Coordinates of C-alpha atoms and ligand atoms in Angstrom, one line a residue:
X1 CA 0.0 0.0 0.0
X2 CA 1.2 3.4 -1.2
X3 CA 2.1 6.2 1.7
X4 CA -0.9 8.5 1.5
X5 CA -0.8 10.4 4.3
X6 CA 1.2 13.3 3.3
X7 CA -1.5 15.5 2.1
X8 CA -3.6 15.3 4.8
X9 CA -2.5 18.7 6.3
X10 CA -4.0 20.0 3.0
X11 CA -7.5 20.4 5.3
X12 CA -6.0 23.4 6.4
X13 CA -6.9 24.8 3.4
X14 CA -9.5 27.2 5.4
X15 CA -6.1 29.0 6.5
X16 CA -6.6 31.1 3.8
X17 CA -10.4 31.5 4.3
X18 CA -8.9 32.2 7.6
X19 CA -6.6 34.9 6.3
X20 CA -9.1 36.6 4.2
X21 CA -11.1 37.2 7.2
X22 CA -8.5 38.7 9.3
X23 CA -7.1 41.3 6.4
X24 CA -10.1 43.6 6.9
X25 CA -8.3 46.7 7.1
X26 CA -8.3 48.2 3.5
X27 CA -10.9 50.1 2.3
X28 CA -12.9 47.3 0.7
X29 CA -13.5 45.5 4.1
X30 CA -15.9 48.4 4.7
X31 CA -17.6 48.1 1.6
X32 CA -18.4 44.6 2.0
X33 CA -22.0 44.0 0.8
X34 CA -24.1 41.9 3.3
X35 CA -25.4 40.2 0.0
X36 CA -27.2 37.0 1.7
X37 CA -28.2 38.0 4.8
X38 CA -30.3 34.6 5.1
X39 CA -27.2 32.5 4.1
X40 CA -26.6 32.3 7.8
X41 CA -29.6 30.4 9.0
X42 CA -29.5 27.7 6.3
X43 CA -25.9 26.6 6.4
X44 CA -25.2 24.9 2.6
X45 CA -22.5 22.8 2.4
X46 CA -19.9 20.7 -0.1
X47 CA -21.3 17.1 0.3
X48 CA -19.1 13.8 -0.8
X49 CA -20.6 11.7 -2.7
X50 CA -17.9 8.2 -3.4
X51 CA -20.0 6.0 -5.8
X52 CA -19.0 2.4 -4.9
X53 CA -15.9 1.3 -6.6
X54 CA -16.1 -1.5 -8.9
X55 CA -12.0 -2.2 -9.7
X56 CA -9.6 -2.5 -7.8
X57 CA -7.9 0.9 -9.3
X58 CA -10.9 2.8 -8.8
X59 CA -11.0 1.6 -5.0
X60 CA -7.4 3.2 -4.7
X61 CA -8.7 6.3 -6.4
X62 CA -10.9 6.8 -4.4
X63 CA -8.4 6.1 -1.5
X64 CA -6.2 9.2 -3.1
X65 CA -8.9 11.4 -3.2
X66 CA -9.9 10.8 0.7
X67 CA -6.8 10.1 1.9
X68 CA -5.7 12.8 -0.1
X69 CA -8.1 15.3 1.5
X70 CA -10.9 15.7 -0.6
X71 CA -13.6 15.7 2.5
X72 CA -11.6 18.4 4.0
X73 CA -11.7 21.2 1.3
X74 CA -15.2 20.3 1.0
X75 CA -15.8 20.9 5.0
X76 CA -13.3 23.5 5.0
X77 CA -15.1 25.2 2.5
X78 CA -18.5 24.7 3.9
X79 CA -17.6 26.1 7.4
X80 CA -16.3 29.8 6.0
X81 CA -18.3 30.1 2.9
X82 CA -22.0 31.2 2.9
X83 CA -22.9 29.0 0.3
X84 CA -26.2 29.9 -1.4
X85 CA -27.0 25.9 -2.4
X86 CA -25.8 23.5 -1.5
X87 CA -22.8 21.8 -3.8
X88 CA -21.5 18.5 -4.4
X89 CA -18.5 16.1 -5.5
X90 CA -19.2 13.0 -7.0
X91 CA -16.4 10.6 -7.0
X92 CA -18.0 7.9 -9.4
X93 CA -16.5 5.4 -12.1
X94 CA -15.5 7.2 -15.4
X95 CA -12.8 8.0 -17.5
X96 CA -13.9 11.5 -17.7
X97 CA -12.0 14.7 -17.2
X98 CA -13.5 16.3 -14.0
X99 CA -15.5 19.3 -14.6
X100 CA -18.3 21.0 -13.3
X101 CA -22.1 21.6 -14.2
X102 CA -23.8 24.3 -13.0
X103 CA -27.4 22.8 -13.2
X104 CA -26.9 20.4 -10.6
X105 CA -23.8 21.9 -9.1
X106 CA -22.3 19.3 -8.7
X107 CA -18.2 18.8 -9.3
X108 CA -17.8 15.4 -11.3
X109 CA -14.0 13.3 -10.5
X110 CA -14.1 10.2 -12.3
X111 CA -11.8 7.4 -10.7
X112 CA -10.2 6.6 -14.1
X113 CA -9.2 10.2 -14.5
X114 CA -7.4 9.8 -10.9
X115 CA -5.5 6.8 -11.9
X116 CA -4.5 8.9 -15.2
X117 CA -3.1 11.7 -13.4
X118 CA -1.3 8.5 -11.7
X119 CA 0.6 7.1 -15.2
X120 CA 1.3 10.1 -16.3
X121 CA 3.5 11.1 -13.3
X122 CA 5.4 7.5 -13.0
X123 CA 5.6 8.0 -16.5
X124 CA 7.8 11.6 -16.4
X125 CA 9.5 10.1 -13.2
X126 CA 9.6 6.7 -13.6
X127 CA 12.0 6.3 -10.4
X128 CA 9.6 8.4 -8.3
X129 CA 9.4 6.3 -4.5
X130 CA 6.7 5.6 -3.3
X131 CA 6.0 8.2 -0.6
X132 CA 6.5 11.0 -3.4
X133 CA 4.2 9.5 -6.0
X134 CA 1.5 9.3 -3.0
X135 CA 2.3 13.3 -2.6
X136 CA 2.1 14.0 -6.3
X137 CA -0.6 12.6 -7.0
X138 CA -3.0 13.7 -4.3
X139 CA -1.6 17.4 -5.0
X140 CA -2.5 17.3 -8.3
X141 CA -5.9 15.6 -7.7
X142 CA -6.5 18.2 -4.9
X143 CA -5.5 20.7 -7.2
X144 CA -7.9 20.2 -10.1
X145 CA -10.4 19.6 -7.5
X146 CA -10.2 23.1 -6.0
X147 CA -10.2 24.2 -9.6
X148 CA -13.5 22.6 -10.4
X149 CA -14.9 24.3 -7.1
X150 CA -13.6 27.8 -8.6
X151 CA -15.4 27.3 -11.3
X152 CA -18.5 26.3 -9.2
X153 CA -17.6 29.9 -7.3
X154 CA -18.0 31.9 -10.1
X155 CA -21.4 30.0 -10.8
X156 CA -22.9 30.1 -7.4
X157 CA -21.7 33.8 -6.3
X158 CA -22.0 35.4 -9.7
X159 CA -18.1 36.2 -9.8
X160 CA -17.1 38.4 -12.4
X161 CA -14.0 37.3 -14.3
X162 CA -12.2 39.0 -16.9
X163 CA -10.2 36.7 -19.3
X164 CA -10.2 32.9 -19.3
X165 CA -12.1 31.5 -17.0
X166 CA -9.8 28.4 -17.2
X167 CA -7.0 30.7 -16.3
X168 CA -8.8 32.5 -13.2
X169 CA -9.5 29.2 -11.4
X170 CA -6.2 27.6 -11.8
X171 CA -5.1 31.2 -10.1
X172 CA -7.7 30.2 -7.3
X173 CA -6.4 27.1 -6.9
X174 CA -3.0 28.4 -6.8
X175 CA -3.5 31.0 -4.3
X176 CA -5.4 29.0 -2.0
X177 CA -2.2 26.4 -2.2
X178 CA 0.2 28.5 -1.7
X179 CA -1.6 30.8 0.6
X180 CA -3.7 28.6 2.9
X181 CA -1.9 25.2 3.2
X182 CA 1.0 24.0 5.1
X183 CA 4.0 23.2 2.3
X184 CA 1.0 24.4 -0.4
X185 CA 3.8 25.8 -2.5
X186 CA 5.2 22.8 -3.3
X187 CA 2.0 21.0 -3.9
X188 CA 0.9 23.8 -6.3
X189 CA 4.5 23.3 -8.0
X190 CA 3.4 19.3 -8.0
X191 CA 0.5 20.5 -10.0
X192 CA 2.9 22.8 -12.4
X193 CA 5.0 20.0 -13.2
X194 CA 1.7 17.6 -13.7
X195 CA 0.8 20.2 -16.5
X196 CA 4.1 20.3 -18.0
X197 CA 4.2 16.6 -18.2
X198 CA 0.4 16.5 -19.9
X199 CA 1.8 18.3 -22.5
X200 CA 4.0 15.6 -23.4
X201 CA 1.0 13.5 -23.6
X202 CA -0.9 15.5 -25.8
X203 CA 2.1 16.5 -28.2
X204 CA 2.8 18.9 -30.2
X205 CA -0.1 21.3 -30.1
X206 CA -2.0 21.4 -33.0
X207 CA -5.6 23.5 -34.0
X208 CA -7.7 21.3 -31.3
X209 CA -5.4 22.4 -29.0
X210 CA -5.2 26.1 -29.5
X211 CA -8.9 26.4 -30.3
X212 CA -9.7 24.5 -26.4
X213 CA -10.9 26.7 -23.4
X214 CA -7.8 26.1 -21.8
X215 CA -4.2 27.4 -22.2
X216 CA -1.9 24.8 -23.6
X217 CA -0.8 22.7 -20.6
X218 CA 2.7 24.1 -20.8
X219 CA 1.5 27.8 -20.4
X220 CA -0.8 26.3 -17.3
X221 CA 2.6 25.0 -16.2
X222 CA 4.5 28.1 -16.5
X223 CA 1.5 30.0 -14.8
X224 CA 1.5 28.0 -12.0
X225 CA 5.2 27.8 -11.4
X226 CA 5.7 31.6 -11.6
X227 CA 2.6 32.4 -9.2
X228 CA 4.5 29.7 -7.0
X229 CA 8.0 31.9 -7.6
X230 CA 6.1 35.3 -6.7
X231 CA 4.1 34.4 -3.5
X232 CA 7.3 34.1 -1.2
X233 CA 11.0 35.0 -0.9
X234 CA 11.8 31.1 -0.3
X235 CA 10.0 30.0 -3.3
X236 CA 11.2 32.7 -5.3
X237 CA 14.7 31.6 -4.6
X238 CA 13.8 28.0 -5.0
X239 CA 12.4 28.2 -8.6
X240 CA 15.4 30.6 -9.9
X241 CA 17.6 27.7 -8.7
X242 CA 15.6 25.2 -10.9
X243 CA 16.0 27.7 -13.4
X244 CA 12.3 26.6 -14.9
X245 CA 11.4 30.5 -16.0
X246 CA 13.7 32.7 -17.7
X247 CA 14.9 35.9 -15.5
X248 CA 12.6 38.1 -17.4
X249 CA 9.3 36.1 -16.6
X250 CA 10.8 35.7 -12.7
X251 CA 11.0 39.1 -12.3
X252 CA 7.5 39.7 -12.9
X253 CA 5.8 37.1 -10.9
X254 CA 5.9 38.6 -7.4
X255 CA 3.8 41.7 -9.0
X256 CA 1.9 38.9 -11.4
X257 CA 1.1 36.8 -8.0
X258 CA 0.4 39.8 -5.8
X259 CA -2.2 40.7 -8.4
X260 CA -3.8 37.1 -8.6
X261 CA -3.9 36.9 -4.1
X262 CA -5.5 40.4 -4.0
X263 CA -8.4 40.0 -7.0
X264 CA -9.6 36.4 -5.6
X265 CA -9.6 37.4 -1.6
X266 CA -11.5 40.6 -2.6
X267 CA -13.9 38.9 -5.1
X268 CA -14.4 35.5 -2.2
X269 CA -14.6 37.9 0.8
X270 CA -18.3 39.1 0.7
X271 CA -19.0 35.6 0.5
X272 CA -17.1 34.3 3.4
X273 CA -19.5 33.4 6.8
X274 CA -17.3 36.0 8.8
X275 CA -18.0 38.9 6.8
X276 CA -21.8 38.1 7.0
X277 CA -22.0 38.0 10.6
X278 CA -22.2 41.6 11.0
Ligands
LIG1 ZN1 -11.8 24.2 -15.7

């Protein structure tokens, strides 16, 4: 049995929930809208749903994704957000890539797609142990998970996004790893490298590719690793060491993550339970 356990701190994720509450002195603390007033006596939450496994691989994907710490983003998340529905993750049989629909809002991981992100990790590191394959893989899973649930924040509290929405949420996802979880920095750099290695799986990109919603899986990559490099003095030194980004980009992503932090805590703020209470 592979060692799981490492991502297990990644409940803490409601640090950053946590944070947003307690920056409250700039101006737009005072502005905050009490938009749901009601919010607070119906309490919505993120349910789990784990459809039974039917393979053996799907029973140890869905041992990543709770061992991994699936059930606490979604408790995490339903303790400081005011939630105007309630949401859900379905963990069910599939080869599906996860996604989410916003007429049942539900957030659909398909097992198969787990034991994907799986192969295509021992496949770039095909001497990986054992202990950091179980780390890898549950960061990435965790990561397009709290992806999925940025897109079903835009949905459910009307966010206004400017650009890709593809783009925004992997910056959610990003700044709530690097901001909120214990080691999140390298988890979200886990993810970086999982994008980088897709791209070798899909090849060359062609029309199908550049026509998609999303950025190419190398730009995601490059994204991810330079919001990594900008939201700390540490990381910053660590990724100009591994010499992934060329000075030029480097040097821009402590401004380029700084941006990304303050737009999502001021567009999740008047929608966390701590700014409705007053
Ligand atoms: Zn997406």
């Amino acid at each position: 049995m592979r060692t799981l356990r490492a991502l297990a701190p990644l409940v803490a994720v409601v640090l950053l929930v946590a944070g947003c509450g307690s920056a409250s002195k700039d101006a737009s603390a005072k502005s905050t809208p009490s938009k749901t007033p009601s919010a607070k006596a119906v309490k919505h939450v993120i349910k789990v749903v784990y459809d039974e496994p039917t393979t053996n691989d799907d029973a140890t994907a869905k041992e990543i994704l709770q061992d991994g710490g699936v059930d606490g983003i979604a408790s995490g998340f339903s303790d400081n957000f005011a939630f105007p529905v309630d949401l859900t993750i379905h963990a069910t049989s599939g080869d599906g890539s996860p996604f989410y629909d916003p007429a049942t809002k539900t957030v659909t991981l398909y097992y198969g797609f787990v034991n994907t992100t799986e192969k295509i990790i021992k496949a770039g590191y095909p001497r990986i142990t054992d202990n950091e394959l179980g780390k890898e893989w549950a960061a990435v899973d965790d990561f397009v998970l709290i992806h999925e649930l940025g897109h079903a924040f835009v949905d459910v509290f009307d966010i206004p996004i400017t650009g890709r929405e593809e783009d925004a949420v992997d910056d959610m996802a990003t700044v709530f790893f690097t901001d909120g979880v214990p080691n999140g920095a390298e988890y979200a750099f886990d993810a970086a490298s999982f994008f980088h290695l897709l791209q070798n799986v899909q090849g060359r990109p062609d029309a199908s590719q550049f026509q998609d919603e999303h950025s190419l899986s190398t730009q995601r990559a490059y994204d991810i690793a330079c919001a990594v490099a900008g939201s700390s003095e540490t990381t910053m030194q660590q990724m100009a060491a591994r010499q992934i980004l060329p000075p030029s980009r480097l040097a821009r992503c402590p401004a380029e993550y700084a941006q990304k932090s303050k737009a999502w805590k001021a567009l999740l703020k008047p929608h966390l339970r701590s700014s409705q209470t007053s």
